[in-house]
């Protein structure tokens, strides 16, 4: 009783006491966190810095319009035009396959039959595939397609990339569809929507920002992949003339050229790295922008 | 389709001293014997008529099945796979639980306003136009949207921002948007499941006034927790209660009558006790 009155009597002291233990621990932890955050960002920024420093100088129009030099190119000419096109085409092929399949698969998992055996199995395998070694995707397509078609090709490369994009798109689409509130679906059904109309007119439009975020992330990831292309698209020094021939890509160009003894090729590899990072960055930023539109 | 009303025939019948069925029948006649969720008996013995051009209020304690009954009037309960209804619900002469009935068409004729405002994540205009597009409305959609928003008492507040997302509105505005959306397609009956429970008193008053205006053209059935609200808006009131005698919690209709009569002079002991508890 006397304690209680002792505490309550008078005006409580609310002033800051910087020397107190509680305040000191707080300061120490905050400082520690800042230091760690800075350490964590050092590699990120140094990579970016190195790419800009080493590859930034060569960015010019001819970089996008010319073919890579075949051997000695002492004048430092040549570009990576065919590799940029190859990467875009193969990511495009991969998107054509994995976006419809992934989004519709996500609908089944998130809305149509979330508890069915098919959905549970698919979900499990998709989660497993997100950590799938990407080189195995390449080996798989090599065995399934390249050997059968008897040629490396952009199509095989695209399919290899789609194997890696699919799980990301399925799982993010499922999450996005699940995030659509039940009351919105109730409203649609209450208005007299058939199940199909409910999905097309209400669920998908509401979930689209989340689905697009997943697609952009998958695209960014696929653009930077090299392992699946190694066995499927191989490489080419020439402009692409069909989808069924060996095709250049930025990531394989970096891999090939960085180990060459020629200065011009090594420089191109640096520039290609910078371009690749920029492409990935653009898709990441796009994913943030479309994701933010959520209400 | 059985309810083609021939004005001449109606006149003849009136002259003969017969009340024509078209004027006599309720918009909806619910003869609910039992409603099950799986093995659980949720509602029993609730026979109730939703009269044309009137507001019928469903009141009663929590878990008395009033929402369950309301939601079975437009087959919203079909969404729950274990739902099962014994009995019949007749809408303008047709049993909506008959095997040849398309529940989608039932819901297009019997609109619903939910407890939580649930506009779609699209513009205010598109929210109201939604049902019109769904029904391939032939007339001028913009006119109909404006007309519906006006009747829902929302037009003045939103006419300059029809392109804004419906979810950007306040709770009360969202609910009126949902009402506008529901009445845009001119449903015969409007079911309202505690439409004001998520609203503040001012928004509640606005929605209540709206209901009183709507009943000139629509038949309304409303579930409410609020006795005063039932007294303010309902022409007929149905009182539901819970039967816990058999271990479960089974709701049933205790009595129904003109609102004034039910509140001032309830016939059943249960109703009297409930009203006494509520008001004393």
PDB file of N, CA and C in Angstrom, chain A residues 183-184 186-194 197 201-202 206 295, chain B residues 76 79 104 107-108 114 117-120 122 130-131 134 165 181:
ATOM      1  N   UNK A 183     -15.337 -11.271 -49.391  1.00  0.00           N
ATOM      2  CA  UNK A 183     -16.567 -10.488 -49.553  1.00  0.00           C
ATOM      3  C   UNK A 183     -16.701  -9.934 -50.964  1.00  0.00           C
ATOM      4  N   UNK A 184     -15.552  -9.738 -51.645  1.00  0.00           N
ATOM      5  CA  UNK A 184     -15.627  -9.274 -53.026  1.00  0.00           C
ATOM      6  C   UNK A 184     -16.165 -10.384 -53.930  1.00  0.00           C
ATOM      7  N   UNK A 186     -18.117 -12.784 -52.819  1.00  0.00           N
ATOM      8  CA  UNK A 186     -19.536 -12.868 -52.441  1.00  0.00           C
ATOM      9  C   UNK A 186     -20.346 -11.847 -53.225  1.00  0.00           C
ATOM     10  N   UNK A 187     -19.801 -10.623 -53.303  1.00  0.00           N
ATOM     11  CA  UNK A 187     -20.515  -9.568 -54.012  1.00  0.00           C
ATOM     12  C   UNK A 187     -20.747  -9.968 -55.464  1.00  0.00           C
ATOM     13  N   UNK A 188     -19.707 -10.536 -56.088  1.00  0.00           N
ATOM     14  CA  UNK A 188     -19.833 -10.923 -57.491  1.00  0.00           C
ATOM     15  C   UNK A 188     -20.911 -11.988 -57.654  1.00  0.00           C
ATOM     16  N   UNK A 189     -20.897 -12.982 -56.762  1.00  0.00           N
ATOM     17  CA  UNK A 189     -21.882 -14.047 -56.873  1.00  0.00           C
ATOM     18  C   UNK A 189     -23.274 -13.504 -56.558  1.00  0.00           C
ATOM     19  N   UNK A 190     -23.326 -12.609 -55.582  1.00  0.00           N
ATOM     20  CA  UNK A 190     -24.607 -11.987 -55.245  1.00  0.00           C
ATOM     21  C   UNK A 190     -25.181 -11.167 -56.388  1.00  0.00           C
ATOM     22  N   UNK A 191     -24.302 -10.631 -57.239  1.00  0.00           N
ATOM     23  CA  UNK A 191     -24.775  -9.874 -58.406  1.00  0.00           C
ATOM     24  C   UNK A 191     -25.251 -10.812 -59.512  1.00  0.00           C
ATOM     25  N   UNK A 192     -25.044 -12.100 -59.340  1.00  0.00           N
ATOM     26  CA  UNK A 192     -25.458 -13.037 -60.369  1.00  0.00           C
ATOM     27  C   UNK A 192     -24.360 -13.374 -61.356  1.00  0.00           C
ATOM     28  N   UNK A 193     -23.131 -13.423 -60.876  1.00  0.00           N
ATOM     29  CA  UNK A 193     -22.032 -13.858 -61.741  1.00  0.00           C
ATOM     30  C   UNK A 193     -21.954 -15.381 -61.721  1.00  0.00           C
ATOM     31  N   UNK A 194     -21.654 -15.951 -62.885  1.00  0.00           N
ATOM     32  CA  UNK A 194     -21.323 -17.376 -62.883  1.00  0.00           C
ATOM     33  C   UNK A 194     -19.906 -17.492 -62.321  1.00  0.00           C
ATOM     34  N   UNK A 197     -17.479 -15.900 -64.636  1.00  0.00           N
ATOM     35  CA  UNK A 197     -17.541 -14.431 -64.626  1.00  0.00           C
ATOM     36  C   UNK A 197     -16.915 -13.871 -63.359  1.00  0.00           C
ATOM     37  N   UNK A 201     -14.108 -11.275 -64.169  1.00  0.00           N
ATOM     38  CA  UNK A 201     -14.500  -9.880 -63.987  1.00  0.00           C
ATOM     39  C   UNK A 201     -14.085  -9.316 -62.637  1.00  0.00           C
ATOM     40  N   UNK A 202     -13.918 -10.170 -61.641  1.00  0.00           N
ATOM     41  CA  UNK A 202     -13.634  -9.634 -60.309  1.00  0.00           C
ATOM     42  C   UNK A 202     -12.306 -10.135 -59.740  1.00  0.00           C
ATOM     43  N   UNK A 206      -8.741  -7.835 -59.703  1.00  0.00           N
ATOM     44  CA  UNK A 206      -8.311  -7.398 -58.381  1.00  0.00           C
ATOM     45  C   UNK A 206      -6.912  -7.928 -58.064  1.00  0.00           C
ATOM     46  N   UNK A 295      -4.899  -1.531 -53.887  1.00  0.00           N
ATOM     47  CA  UNK A 295      -5.709  -0.624 -53.060  1.00  0.00           C
ATOM     48  C   UNK A 295      -5.922  -1.254 -51.692  1.00  0.00           C
TER      49      UNK A 295
ATOM     50  N   UNK B  76     -27.591 -17.742 -51.873  1.00  0.00           N
ATOM     51  CA  UNK B  76     -26.202 -17.403 -51.556  1.00  0.00           C
ATOM     52  C   UNK B  76     -25.563 -18.526 -50.738  1.00  0.00           C
ATOM     53  N   UNK B  79     -22.951 -21.361 -51.756  1.00  0.00           N
ATOM     54  CA  UNK B  79     -21.494 -21.268 -51.709  1.00  0.00           C
ATOM     55  C   UNK B  79     -20.911 -22.170 -50.632  1.00  0.00           C
ATOM     56  N   UNK B 104     -27.792 -18.684 -60.683  1.00  0.00           N
ATOM     57  CA  UNK B 104     -27.246 -17.419 -61.180  1.00  0.00           C
ATOM     58  C   UNK B 104     -28.387 -16.468 -61.554  1.00  0.00           C
ATOM     59  N   UNK B 107     -30.119 -15.031 -58.499  1.00  0.00           N
ATOM     60  CA  UNK B 107     -29.385 -13.925 -57.867  1.00  0.00           C
ATOM     61  C   UNK B 107     -29.445 -12.657 -58.693  1.00  0.00           C
ATOM     62  N   UNK B 108     -29.678 -12.790 -60.001  1.00  0.00           N
ATOM     63  CA  UNK B 108     -29.802 -11.563 -60.799  1.00  0.00           C
ATOM     64  C   UNK B 108     -31.141 -10.882 -60.551  1.00  0.00           C
ATOM     65  N   UNK B 114     -24.559  -6.632 -48.509  1.00  0.00           N
ATOM     66  CA  UNK B 114     -23.935  -7.431 -47.453  1.00  0.00           C
ATOM     67  C   UNK B 114     -23.625  -6.598 -46.215  1.00  0.00           C
ATOM     68  N   UNK B 117     -19.453  -3.473 -46.333  1.00  0.00           N
ATOM     69  CA  UNK B 117     -19.465  -2.901 -47.683  1.00  0.00           C
ATOM     70  C   UNK B 117     -18.430  -3.642 -48.538  1.00  0.00           C
ATOM     71  N   UNK B 118     -18.821  -4.063 -49.733  1.00  0.00           N
ATOM     72  CA  UNK B 118     -17.882  -4.839 -50.542  1.00  0.00           C
ATOM     73  C   UNK B 118     -17.848  -4.389 -51.986  1.00  0.00           C
ATOM     74  N   UNK B 119     -17.503  -3.103 -52.203  1.00  0.00           N
ATOM     75  CA  UNK B 119     -17.365  -2.686 -53.608  1.00  0.00           C
ATOM     76  C   UNK B 119     -16.223  -3.437 -54.269  1.00  0.00           C
ATOM     77  N   UNK B 120     -16.291  -3.520 -55.588  1.00  0.00           N
ATOM     78  CA  UNK B 120     -15.201  -4.144 -56.324  1.00  0.00           C
ATOM     79  C   UNK B 120     -14.043  -3.165 -56.426  1.00  0.00           C
ATOM     80  N   UNK B 122     -12.642  -1.458 -58.506  1.00  0.00           N
ATOM     81  CA  UNK B 122     -12.695  -0.809 -59.819  1.00  0.00           C
ATOM     82  C   UNK B 122     -13.350   0.551 -59.613  1.00  0.00           C
ATOM     83  N   UNK B 130     -21.496  -2.607 -63.251  1.00  0.00           N
ATOM     84  CA  UNK B 130     -21.112  -4.023 -63.273  1.00  0.00           C
ATOM     85  C   UNK B 130     -22.288  -4.943 -63.627  1.00  0.00           C
ATOM     86  N   UNK B 131     -23.377  -4.782 -62.880  1.00  0.00           N
ATOM     87  CA  UNK B 131     -24.537  -5.639 -63.109  1.00  0.00           C
ATOM     88  C   UNK B 131     -25.175  -5.390 -64.465  1.00  0.00           C
ATOM     89  N   UNK B 134     -23.185  -7.120 -66.940  1.00  0.00           N
ATOM     90  CA  UNK B 134     -23.394  -8.552 -66.744  1.00  0.00           C
ATOM     91  C   UNK B 134     -24.680  -9.002 -67.436  1.00  0.00           C
ATOM     92  N   UNK B 165     -11.388   4.768 -57.648  1.00  0.00           N
ATOM     93  CA  UNK B 165     -11.678   3.412 -57.178  1.00  0.00           C
ATOM     94  C   UNK B 165     -12.766   3.446 -56.090  1.00  0.00           C
ATOM     95  N   UNK B 181     -25.180  -0.308 -56.735  1.00  0.00           N
ATOM     96  CA  UNK B 181     -24.803  -1.414 -57.610  1.00  0.00           C
ATOM     97  C   UNK B 181     -25.922  -2.458 -57.654  1.00  0.00           C
TER      98      UNK B 181
END
